[in-house]
């Protein structure tokens, strides 16, 4: 069982890596973008306190224009948080600060995962 899960995780990682490699580059999509920081909080469904918090600093020069984050629930299958559309919309508007949420639609055993990711983006642009 553990070997099978390892293979599934490896396949998911490879698929994600291929998707990143095939995505347009962030600097090409938003040429004036200088820096981007995402503050991430993740919590279970309707819990008020986040279980996980971290900051992701994006290397604009080499990053893909793809913001697909894995679900923090260890047992979640086929879940995750694709916030690409919302983040790119904020960047294309030239917003320096914006935020949003995404709910995981993966499954944990027989139920929907429902883990909630909240992000705050801070961006700077060249004149």
PDB file of C-alpha atoms in Angstrom:
ATOM      1  CA  UNK A   1       0.000   0.000   0.000  1.00  0.00           C
ATOM      2  CA  UNK A   2       2.737   2.481   0.939  1.00  0.00           C
ATOM      3  CA  UNK A   3       4.641   1.718  -2.284  1.00  0.00           C
ATOM      4  CA  UNK A   4       1.500   2.400  -4.338  1.00  0.00           C
ATOM      5  CA  UNK A   5       0.929   5.741  -2.602  1.00  0.00           C
ATOM      6  CA  UNK A   6       4.537   6.665  -3.280  1.00  0.00           C
ATOM      7  CA  UNK A   7       4.095   5.902  -6.968  1.00  0.00           C
ATOM      8  CA  UNK A   8       0.868   7.934  -7.111  1.00  0.00           C
ATOM      9  CA  UNK A   9       2.567  10.882  -5.437  1.00  0.00           C
ATOM     10  CA  UNK A  10       5.474  10.604  -7.843  1.00  0.00           C
ATOM     11  CA  UNK A  11       3.109  10.607 -10.833  1.00  0.00           C
ATOM     12  CA  UNK A  12       1.245  13.655  -9.477  1.00  0.00           C
ATOM     13  CA  UNK A  13       4.560  15.450  -8.961  1.00  0.00           C
ATOM     14  CA  UNK A  14       5.676  14.695 -12.525  1.00  0.00           C
ATOM     15  CA  UNK A  15       2.338  15.875 -13.956  1.00  0.00           C
ATOM     16  CA  UNK A  16       2.562  19.085 -11.946  1.00  0.00           C
ATOM     17  CA  UNK A  17       6.162  19.630 -13.047  1.00  0.00           C
ATOM     18  CA  UNK A  18       5.202  19.146 -16.697  1.00  0.00           C
ATOM     19  CA  UNK A  19       2.329  21.619 -16.303  1.00  0.00           C
ATOM     20  CA  UNK A  20       4.753  24.173 -14.829  1.00  0.00           C
ATOM     21  CA  UNK A  21       7.249  23.620 -17.645  1.00  0.00           C
ATOM     22  CA  UNK A  22       4.542  24.089 -20.301  1.00  0.00           C
ATOM     23  CA  UNK A  23       3.099  27.252 -18.732  1.00  0.00           C
ATOM     24  CA  UNK A  24       4.041  30.699 -20.015  1.00  0.00           C
ATOM     25  CA  UNK A  25       6.549  32.547 -17.862  1.00  0.00           C
ATOM     26  CA  UNK A  26       5.270  35.113 -15.391  1.00  0.00           C
ATOM     27  CA  UNK A  27       7.650  37.837 -16.632  1.00  0.00           C
ATOM     28  CA  UNK A  28       6.256  37.406 -20.163  1.00  0.00           C
ATOM     29  CA  UNK A  29       2.637  37.655 -18.992  1.00  0.00           C
ATOM     30  CA  UNK A  30       3.187  40.673 -16.719  1.00  0.00           C
ATOM     31  CA  UNK A  31       6.354  42.401 -18.003  1.00  0.00           C
ATOM     32  CA  UNK A  32       6.276  45.225 -15.440  1.00  0.00           C
ATOM     33  CA  UNK A  33       6.043  42.885 -12.436  1.00  0.00           C
ATOM     34  CA  UNK A  34       9.087  43.274 -10.224  1.00  0.00           C
ATOM     35  CA  UNK A  35       8.254  41.196  -7.147  1.00  0.00           C
ATOM     36  CA  UNK A  36       5.468  38.992  -5.836  1.00  0.00           C
ATOM     37  CA  UNK A  37       4.882  37.605  -2.361  1.00  0.00           C
ATOM     38  CA  UNK A  38       2.029  35.274  -1.405  1.00  0.00           C
ATOM     39  CA  UNK A  39       1.071  34.884   2.245  1.00  0.00           C
ATOM     40  CA  UNK A  40      -0.757  31.581   2.569  1.00  0.00           C
ATOM     41  CA  UNK A  41      -3.026  30.350   5.353  1.00  0.00           C
ATOM     42  CA  UNK A  42      -4.789  27.020   5.233  1.00  0.00           C
ATOM     43  CA  UNK A  43      -7.483  25.716   7.565  1.00  0.00           C
ATOM     44  CA  UNK A  44     -10.022  22.943   7.780  1.00  0.00           C
ATOM     45  CA  UNK A  45     -13.502  23.782   6.473  1.00  0.00           C
ATOM     46  CA  UNK A  46     -15.185  26.107   8.920  1.00  0.00           C
ATOM     47  CA  UNK A  47     -12.359  26.403  11.475  1.00  0.00           C
ATOM     48  CA  UNK A  48     -11.454  29.996  12.277  1.00  0.00           C
ATOM     49  CA  UNK A  49      -7.746  29.540  13.026  1.00  0.00           C
ATOM     50  CA  UNK A  50      -5.305  28.521  10.291  1.00  0.00           C
ATOM     51  CA  UNK A  51      -3.420  25.245  10.761  1.00  0.00           C
ATOM     52  CA  UNK A  52      -0.738  26.137   8.248  1.00  0.00           C
ATOM     53  CA  UNK A  53       0.786  29.501   7.377  1.00  0.00           C
ATOM     54  CA  UNK A  54       3.707  30.272   5.111  1.00  0.00           C
ATOM     55  CA  UNK A  55       5.086  32.895   2.753  1.00  0.00           C
ATOM     56  CA  UNK A  56       5.938  32.105  -0.830  1.00  0.00           C
ATOM     57  CA  UNK A  57       8.241  34.582  -2.567  1.00  0.00           C
ATOM     58  CA  UNK A  58       7.979  34.189  -6.324  1.00  0.00           C
ATOM     59  CA  UNK A  59      11.095  34.464  -8.502  1.00  0.00           C
ATOM     60  CA  UNK A  60       9.442  36.566 -11.207  1.00  0.00           C
ATOM     61  CA  UNK A  61      12.201  36.119 -13.799  1.00  0.00           C
ATOM     62  CA  UNK A  62      11.826  32.338 -13.970  1.00  0.00           C
ATOM     63  CA  UNK A  63       8.459  31.443 -12.418  1.00  0.00           C
ATOM     64  CA  UNK A  64       5.627  29.989 -14.476  1.00  0.00           C
ATOM     65  CA  UNK A  65       2.386  31.980 -14.662  1.00  0.00           C
ATOM     66  CA  UNK A  66       0.818  29.115 -12.724  1.00  0.00           C
ATOM     67  CA  UNK A  67      -0.320  29.178  -9.116  1.00  0.00           C
ATOM     68  CA  UNK A  68      -1.445  25.636  -8.325  1.00  0.00           C
ATOM     69  CA  UNK A  69      -0.780  24.784  -4.692  1.00  0.00           C
ATOM     70  CA  UNK A  70      -1.021  21.349  -3.141  1.00  0.00           C
ATOM     71  CA  UNK A  71      -3.615  20.725  -0.468  1.00  0.00           C
ATOM     72  CA  UNK A  72      -2.178  20.674   3.040  1.00  0.00           C
ATOM     73  CA  UNK A  73      -4.351  17.730   4.052  1.00  0.00           C
ATOM     74  CA  UNK A  74      -2.011  14.742   4.028  1.00  0.00           C
ATOM     75  CA  UNK A  75      -4.761  12.253   3.135  1.00  0.00           C
ATOM     76  CA  UNK A  76      -6.391  14.394   0.416  1.00  0.00           C
ATOM     77  CA  UNK A  77      -6.657  12.725  -2.977  1.00  0.00           C
ATOM     78  CA  UNK A  78      -7.063  14.621  -6.253  1.00  0.00           C
ATOM     79  CA  UNK A  79      -7.282  17.955  -4.445  1.00  0.00           C
ATOM     80  CA  UNK A  80      -5.345  21.179  -4.370  1.00  0.00           C
ATOM     81  CA  UNK A  81      -5.799  24.887  -4.904  1.00  0.00           C
ATOM     82  CA  UNK A  82      -5.466  26.401  -8.366  1.00  0.00           C
ATOM     83  CA  UNK A  83      -5.539  30.151  -7.800  1.00  0.00           C
ATOM     84  CA  UNK A  84      -3.904  30.978 -11.134  1.00  0.00           C
ATOM     85  CA  UNK A  85      -6.855  32.850 -12.644  1.00  0.00           C
ATOM     86  CA  UNK A  86      -7.403  35.065  -9.575  1.00  0.00           C
ATOM     87  CA  UNK A  87      -3.707  35.851  -9.064  1.00  0.00           C
ATOM     88  CA  UNK A  88      -3.107  36.605 -12.737  1.00  0.00           C
ATOM     89  CA  UNK A  89      -6.205  38.838 -12.833  1.00  0.00           C
ATOM     90  CA  UNK A  90      -4.846  40.859  -9.897  1.00  0.00           C
ATOM     91  CA  UNK A  91      -1.423  41.148 -11.495  1.00  0.00           C
ATOM     92  CA  UNK A  92      -2.811  42.149 -14.892  1.00  0.00           C
ATOM     93  CA  UNK A  93      -4.848  44.887 -13.181  1.00  0.00           C
ATOM     94  CA  UNK A  94      -1.616  46.156 -11.642  1.00  0.00           C
ATOM     95  CA  UNK A  95      -2.905  45.635  -8.110  1.00  0.00           C
ATOM     96  CA  UNK A  96      -0.261  45.960  -5.428  1.00  0.00           C
ATOM     97  CA  UNK A  97      -2.343  44.102  -2.824  1.00  0.00           C
ATOM     98  CA  UNK A  98      -5.162  41.615  -3.262  1.00  0.00           C
ATOM     99  CA  UNK A  99      -6.440  38.499  -1.557  1.00  0.00           C
ATOM    100  CA  UNK A 100      -8.786  35.583  -1.987  1.00  0.00           C
ATOM    101  CA  UNK A 101      -9.815  32.077  -0.930  1.00  0.00           C
ATOM    102  CA  UNK A 102     -10.082  28.687  -2.530  1.00  0.00           C
ATOM    103  CA  UNK A 103     -11.751  25.507  -1.267  1.00  0.00           C
ATOM    104  CA  UNK A 104     -10.217  22.103  -1.971  1.00  0.00           C
ATOM    105  CA  UNK A 105     -12.548  19.771  -3.847  1.00  0.00           C
ATOM    106  CA  UNK A 106     -10.447  16.652  -3.341  1.00  0.00           C
ATOM    107  CA  UNK A 107     -11.548  13.767  -1.152  1.00  0.00           C
ATOM    108  CA  UNK A 108     -10.424  12.386   2.177  1.00  0.00           C
ATOM    109  CA  UNK A 109     -11.578   8.789   2.331  1.00  0.00           C
ATOM    110  CA  UNK A 110     -15.356   9.063   1.755  1.00  0.00           C
ATOM    111  CA  UNK A 111     -15.879  12.809   2.216  1.00  0.00           C
ATOM    112  CA  UNK A 112     -14.972  16.002   0.389  1.00  0.00           C
ATOM    113  CA  UNK A 113     -11.769  17.548   1.712  1.00  0.00           C
ATOM    114  CA  UNK A 114     -13.106  21.103   2.029  1.00  0.00           C
ATOM    115  CA  UNK A 115      -9.818  22.556   3.255  1.00  0.00           C
ATOM    116  CA  UNK A 116      -9.759  26.350   2.741  1.00  0.00           C
ATOM    117  CA  UNK A 117      -6.723  28.251   1.477  1.00  0.00           C
ATOM    118  CA  UNK A 118      -6.623  32.014   2.014  1.00  0.00           C
ATOM    119  CA  UNK A 119      -3.945  34.041   0.244  1.00  0.00           C
ATOM    120  CA  UNK A 120      -2.752  37.642   0.412  1.00  0.00           C
ATOM    121  CA  UNK A 121      -0.656  38.851  -2.506  1.00  0.00           C
ATOM    122  CA  UNK A 122       1.749  41.763  -2.417  1.00  0.00           C
ATOM    123  CA  UNK A 123       3.224  42.874  -5.745  1.00  0.00           C
ATOM    124  CA  UNK A 124       5.540  45.623  -6.932  1.00  0.00           C
ATOM    125  CA  UNK A 125       5.900  46.844 -10.500  1.00  0.00           C
ATOM    126  CA  UNK A 126       8.500  48.695 -12.541  1.00  0.00           C
ATOM    127  CA  UNK A 127       7.385  52.092 -13.874  1.00  0.00           C
TER     128      UNK A 127
END
